[in-house]
């Protein structure tokens, strides 16, 4: 839900929470048993900068992403000792897609994250050795101001 706190609806808030937090819980519960059996596996959660700081018009989205991030932290602490790597990738920028280019034609190339580069970063997380697991990874294009 992309509204301020006064305009955010209960339905919009619930929808955002169901997608981001409840969706993570349900999907994870489907794969955890097999990972526990193997004592290995990775769950990579795609998050957003909004998980760290809410914007004036992101009351529903930001609160859902913060909830998702907290759930991922709880999962990492619970599942890590079982050999399951849980990580949270914060996407801090605009992903280069046809719809984002159409919506923001004024944005220069250096402000877009490339989907293949995001995928490579996620893949790299899944191959990390247990002695140096990453929990949180911020991805942003080099032009992004932060």
PDB file of C-alpha atoms in Angstrom:
ATOM      1  CA  UNK A   1       0.000   0.000   0.000  1.00  0.00           C
ATOM      2  CA  UNK A   2       1.530   3.300  -1.139  1.00  0.00           C
ATOM      3  CA  UNK A   3      -0.240   5.809   1.071  1.00  0.00           C
ATOM      4  CA  UNK A   4       0.490   7.876   4.129  1.00  0.00           C
ATOM      5  CA  UNK A   5      -0.726   6.740   7.525  1.00  0.00           C
ATOM      6  CA  UNK A   6      -3.966   8.714   7.238  1.00  0.00           C
ATOM      7  CA  UNK A   7      -4.888   7.249   3.853  1.00  0.00           C
ATOM      8  CA  UNK A   8      -3.742   3.668   4.434  1.00  0.00           C
ATOM      9  CA  UNK A   9      -6.643   1.268   4.614  1.00  0.00           C
ATOM     10  CA  UNK A  10      -6.892  -1.807   6.795  1.00  0.00           C
ATOM     11  CA  UNK A  11      -7.358  -3.873   3.638  1.00  0.00           C
ATOM     12  CA  UNK A  12      -4.253  -2.385   2.025  1.00  0.00           C
ATOM     13  CA  UNK A  13      -2.178  -2.938   5.151  1.00  0.00           C
ATOM     14  CA  UNK A  14      -3.368  -6.539   5.454  1.00  0.00           C
ATOM     15  CA  UNK A  15      -2.689  -7.228   1.782  1.00  0.00           C
ATOM     16  CA  UNK A  16       0.864  -5.921   2.022  1.00  0.00           C
ATOM     17  CA  UNK A  17       1.515  -7.901   5.206  1.00  0.00           C
ATOM     18  CA  UNK A  18       0.034 -11.080   3.717  1.00  0.00           C
ATOM     19  CA  UNK A  19       2.226 -10.809   0.637  1.00  0.00           C
ATOM     20  CA  UNK A  20       5.487  -9.898   2.342  1.00  0.00           C
ATOM     21  CA  UNK A  21       5.400 -11.528   5.774  1.00  0.00           C
ATOM     22  CA  UNK A  22       2.815 -14.275   5.689  1.00  0.00           C
ATOM     23  CA  UNK A  23       4.004 -15.242   2.195  1.00  0.00           C
ATOM     24  CA  UNK A  24       7.538 -15.714   3.530  1.00  0.00           C
ATOM     25  CA  UNK A  25       6.286 -17.835   6.416  1.00  0.00           C
ATOM     26  CA  UNK A  26       4.121 -20.112   4.269  1.00  0.00           C
ATOM     27  CA  UNK A  27       6.722 -20.565   1.513  1.00  0.00           C
ATOM     28  CA  UNK A  28       9.491 -21.253   4.026  1.00  0.00           C
ATOM     29  CA  UNK A  29       7.462 -23.822   5.913  1.00  0.00           C
ATOM     30  CA  UNK A  30       7.144 -25.761   2.642  1.00  0.00           C
ATOM     31  CA  UNK A  31      10.914 -26.119   2.142  1.00  0.00           C
ATOM     32  CA  UNK A  32      12.300 -26.212   5.689  1.00  0.00           C
ATOM     33  CA  UNK A  33      11.559 -29.920   6.356  1.00  0.00           C
ATOM     34  CA  UNK A  34      13.650 -31.074   3.370  1.00  0.00           C
ATOM     35  CA  UNK A  35      16.441 -28.657   4.272  1.00  0.00           C
ATOM     36  CA  UNK A  36      16.475 -29.917   7.866  1.00  0.00           C
ATOM     37  CA  UNK A  37      16.782 -33.491   6.621  1.00  0.00           C
ATOM     38  CA  UNK A  38      19.808 -32.520   4.516  1.00  0.00           C
ATOM     39  CA  UNK A  39      21.148 -30.125   7.190  1.00  0.00           C
ATOM     40  CA  UNK A  40      21.703 -27.677   4.342  1.00  0.00           C
ATOM     41  CA  UNK A  41      19.917 -25.158   2.191  1.00  0.00           C
ATOM     42  CA  UNK A  42      19.385 -21.465   1.620  1.00  0.00           C
ATOM     43  CA  UNK A  43      16.380 -19.214   1.944  1.00  0.00           C
ATOM     44  CA  UNK A  44      17.002 -15.832   0.350  1.00  0.00           C
ATOM     45  CA  UNK A  45      14.417 -13.171   1.100  1.00  0.00           C
ATOM     46  CA  UNK A  46      14.154 -10.191  -1.242  1.00  0.00           C
ATOM     47  CA  UNK A  47      13.530  -7.073   0.783  1.00  0.00           C
ATOM     48  CA  UNK A  48      13.596  -3.343   0.299  1.00  0.00           C
ATOM     49  CA  UNK A  49      15.090  -0.221   1.822  1.00  0.00           C
ATOM     50  CA  UNK A  50      11.641   0.354   3.302  1.00  0.00           C
ATOM     51  CA  UNK A  51      12.410  -2.475   5.746  1.00  0.00           C
ATOM     52  CA  UNK A  52      14.836  -0.085   7.445  1.00  0.00           C
ATOM     53  CA  UNK A  53      13.084   3.246   7.074  1.00  0.00           C
ATOM     54  CA  UNK A  54       9.572   4.087   6.033  1.00  0.00           C
ATOM     55  CA  UNK A  55       8.703   6.891   3.681  1.00  0.00           C
ATOM     56  CA  UNK A  56       5.836   9.286   4.183  1.00  0.00           C
ATOM     57  CA  UNK A  57       3.765   7.445   1.567  1.00  0.00           C
ATOM     58  CA  UNK A  58       4.755   3.869   2.312  1.00  0.00           C
ATOM     59  CA  UNK A  59       2.958   3.142   5.586  1.00  0.00           C
ATOM     60  CA  UNK A  60       1.634  -0.244   4.481  1.00  0.00           C
ATOM     61  CA  UNK A  61       4.614  -1.333   2.382  1.00  0.00           C
ATOM     62  CA  UNK A  62       7.310  -0.219   4.833  1.00  0.00           C
ATOM     63  CA  UNK A  63       5.675  -1.800   7.851  1.00  0.00           C
ATOM     64  CA  UNK A  64       5.203  -5.071   5.943  1.00  0.00           C
ATOM     65  CA  UNK A  65       8.832  -5.080   4.780  1.00  0.00           C
ATOM     66  CA  UNK A  66      10.045  -4.365   8.334  1.00  0.00           C
ATOM     67  CA  UNK A  67       7.944  -7.285   9.542  1.00  0.00           C
ATOM     68  CA  UNK A  68       9.356  -9.484   6.779  1.00  0.00           C
ATOM     69  CA  UNK A  69      12.918  -8.538   7.770  1.00  0.00           C
ATOM     70  CA  UNK A  70      12.253  -9.353  11.430  1.00  0.00           C
ATOM     71  CA  UNK A  71      10.791 -12.720  10.467  1.00  0.00           C
ATOM     72  CA  UNK A  72      13.880 -13.433   8.352  1.00  0.00           C
ATOM     73  CA  UNK A  73      16.108 -12.597  11.344  1.00  0.00           C
ATOM     74  CA  UNK A  74      14.131 -14.995  13.545  1.00  0.00           C
ATOM     75  CA  UNK A  75      14.364 -17.664  10.874  1.00  0.00           C
ATOM     76  CA  UNK A  76      18.130 -17.175  10.518  1.00  0.00           C
ATOM     77  CA  UNK A  77      18.684 -17.555  14.245  1.00  0.00           C
ATOM     78  CA  UNK A  78      16.479 -20.641  14.463  1.00  0.00           C
ATOM     79  CA  UNK A  79      17.549 -22.395  11.274  1.00  0.00           C
ATOM     80  CA  UNK A  80      21.242 -21.469  11.146  1.00  0.00           C
ATOM     81  CA  UNK A  81      22.299 -24.066  13.726  1.00  0.00           C
ATOM     82  CA  UNK A  82      20.535 -26.669  11.560  1.00  0.00           C
ATOM     83  CA  UNK A  83      22.709 -25.769   8.560  1.00  0.00           C
ATOM     84  CA  UNK A  84      20.087 -23.637   6.805  1.00  0.00           C
ATOM     85  CA  UNK A  85      21.316 -20.251   5.624  1.00  0.00           C
ATOM     86  CA  UNK A  86      18.698 -17.489   5.704  1.00  0.00           C
ATOM     87  CA  UNK A  87      19.620 -14.140   4.201  1.00  0.00           C
ATOM     88  CA  UNK A  88      17.845 -10.872   3.495  1.00  0.00           C
ATOM     89  CA  UNK A  89      18.661  -8.856   0.366  1.00  0.00           C
ATOM     90  CA  UNK A  90      17.733  -5.191   0.519  1.00  0.00           C
ATOM     91  CA  UNK A  91      17.017  -3.801  -2.930  1.00  0.00           C
ATOM     92  CA  UNK A  92      17.913  -0.119  -2.684  1.00  0.00           C
ATOM     93  CA  UNK A  93      17.033   1.222  -6.085  1.00  0.00           C
ATOM     94  CA  UNK A  94      14.887   0.759  -9.149  1.00  0.00           C
ATOM     95  CA  UNK A  95      15.048  -2.570 -10.967  1.00  0.00           C
ATOM     96  CA  UNK A  96      15.510  -2.203 -14.723  1.00  0.00           C
ATOM     97  CA  UNK A  97      12.252  -3.556 -16.142  1.00  0.00           C
ATOM     98  CA  UNK A  98      10.066  -2.405 -19.028  1.00  0.00           C
ATOM     99  CA  UNK A  99       7.409  -1.127 -16.628  1.00  0.00           C
ATOM    100  CA  UNK A 100       9.893   0.769 -14.437  1.00  0.00           C
ATOM    101  CA  UNK A 101      11.522   2.357 -17.485  1.00  0.00           C
ATOM    102  CA  UNK A 102       8.095   3.349 -18.790  1.00  0.00           C
ATOM    103  CA  UNK A 103       7.102   4.830 -15.442  1.00  0.00           C
ATOM    104  CA  UNK A 104      10.407   6.673 -14.959  1.00  0.00           C
ATOM    105  CA  UNK A 105      11.843   7.518 -18.408  1.00  0.00           C
ATOM    106  CA  UNK A 106      13.842  10.416 -16.945  1.00  0.00           C
ATOM    107  CA  UNK A 107      16.075   8.190 -14.782  1.00  0.00           C
ATOM    108  CA  UNK A 108      19.619   7.642 -16.157  1.00  0.00           C
ATOM    109  CA  UNK A 109      20.951   4.094 -16.634  1.00  0.00           C
ATOM    110  CA  UNK A 110      23.283   4.282 -13.627  1.00  0.00           C
ATOM    111  CA  UNK A 111      20.284   4.472 -11.283  1.00  0.00           C
ATOM    112  CA  UNK A 112      18.851   1.113 -12.346  1.00  0.00           C
ATOM    113  CA  UNK A 113      19.679  -2.286 -10.858  1.00  0.00           C
ATOM    114  CA  UNK A 114      20.092  -4.945 -13.530  1.00  0.00           C
ATOM    115  CA  UNK A 115      18.008  -8.108 -12.909  1.00  0.00           C
ATOM    116  CA  UNK A 116      20.847 -10.435 -13.955  1.00  0.00           C
ATOM    117  CA  UNK A 117      23.197  -8.748 -11.479  1.00  0.00           C
ATOM    118  CA  UNK A 118      20.659  -9.133  -8.674  1.00  0.00           C
ATOM    119  CA  UNK A 119      20.289 -12.812  -9.595  1.00  0.00           C
ATOM    120  CA  UNK A 120      24.073 -13.289  -9.514  1.00  0.00           C
ATOM    121  CA  UNK A 121      24.291 -11.721  -6.058  1.00  0.00           C
ATOM    122  CA  UNK A 122      21.522 -13.998  -4.791  1.00  0.00           C
ATOM    123  CA  UNK A 123      23.242 -17.020  -6.327  1.00  0.00           C
ATOM    124  CA  UNK A 124      26.518 -16.042  -4.648  1.00  0.00           C
ATOM    125  CA  UNK A 125      24.769 -15.944  -1.265  1.00  0.00           C
ATOM    126  CA  UNK A 126      23.597 -19.518  -1.687  1.00  0.00           C
ATOM    127  CA  UNK A 127      27.157 -20.766  -2.134  1.00  0.00           C
ATOM    128  CA  UNK A 128      28.678 -19.190   0.960  1.00  0.00           C
ATOM    129  CA  UNK A 129      30.539 -21.376   3.426  1.00  0.00           C
ATOM    130  CA  UNK A 130      28.969 -21.657   6.878  1.00  0.00           C
ATOM    131  CA  UNK A 131      31.969 -19.978   8.474  1.00  0.00           C
ATOM    132  CA  UNK A 132      31.099 -16.678   6.787  1.00  0.00           C
ATOM    133  CA  UNK A 133      27.384 -16.481   6.070  1.00  0.00           C
ATOM    134  CA  UNK A 134      25.893 -13.144   5.127  1.00  0.00           C
ATOM    135  CA  UNK A 135      22.567 -12.333   6.711  1.00  0.00           C
ATOM    136  CA  UNK A 136      21.891  -8.932   5.172  1.00  0.00           C
ATOM    137  CA  UNK A 137      23.077  -7.661   1.812  1.00  0.00           C
ATOM    138  CA  UNK A 138      22.295  -4.213   0.415  1.00  0.00           C
ATOM    139  CA  UNK A 139      22.196  -4.002  -3.384  1.00  0.00           C
ATOM    140  CA  UNK A 140      22.111  -0.633  -5.075  1.00  0.00           C
ATOM    141  CA  UNK A 141      23.205   0.766  -8.427  1.00  0.00           C
ATOM    142  CA  UNK A 142      26.336   2.887  -8.296  1.00  0.00           C
ATOM    143  CA  UNK A 143      24.351   6.033  -9.096  1.00  0.00           C
ATOM    144  CA  UNK A 144      21.958   5.632  -6.141  1.00  0.00           C
ATOM    145  CA  UNK A 145      22.398   8.250  -3.422  1.00  0.00           C
ATOM    146  CA  UNK A 146      22.473   6.740   0.057  1.00  0.00           C
TER     147      UNK A 146
END
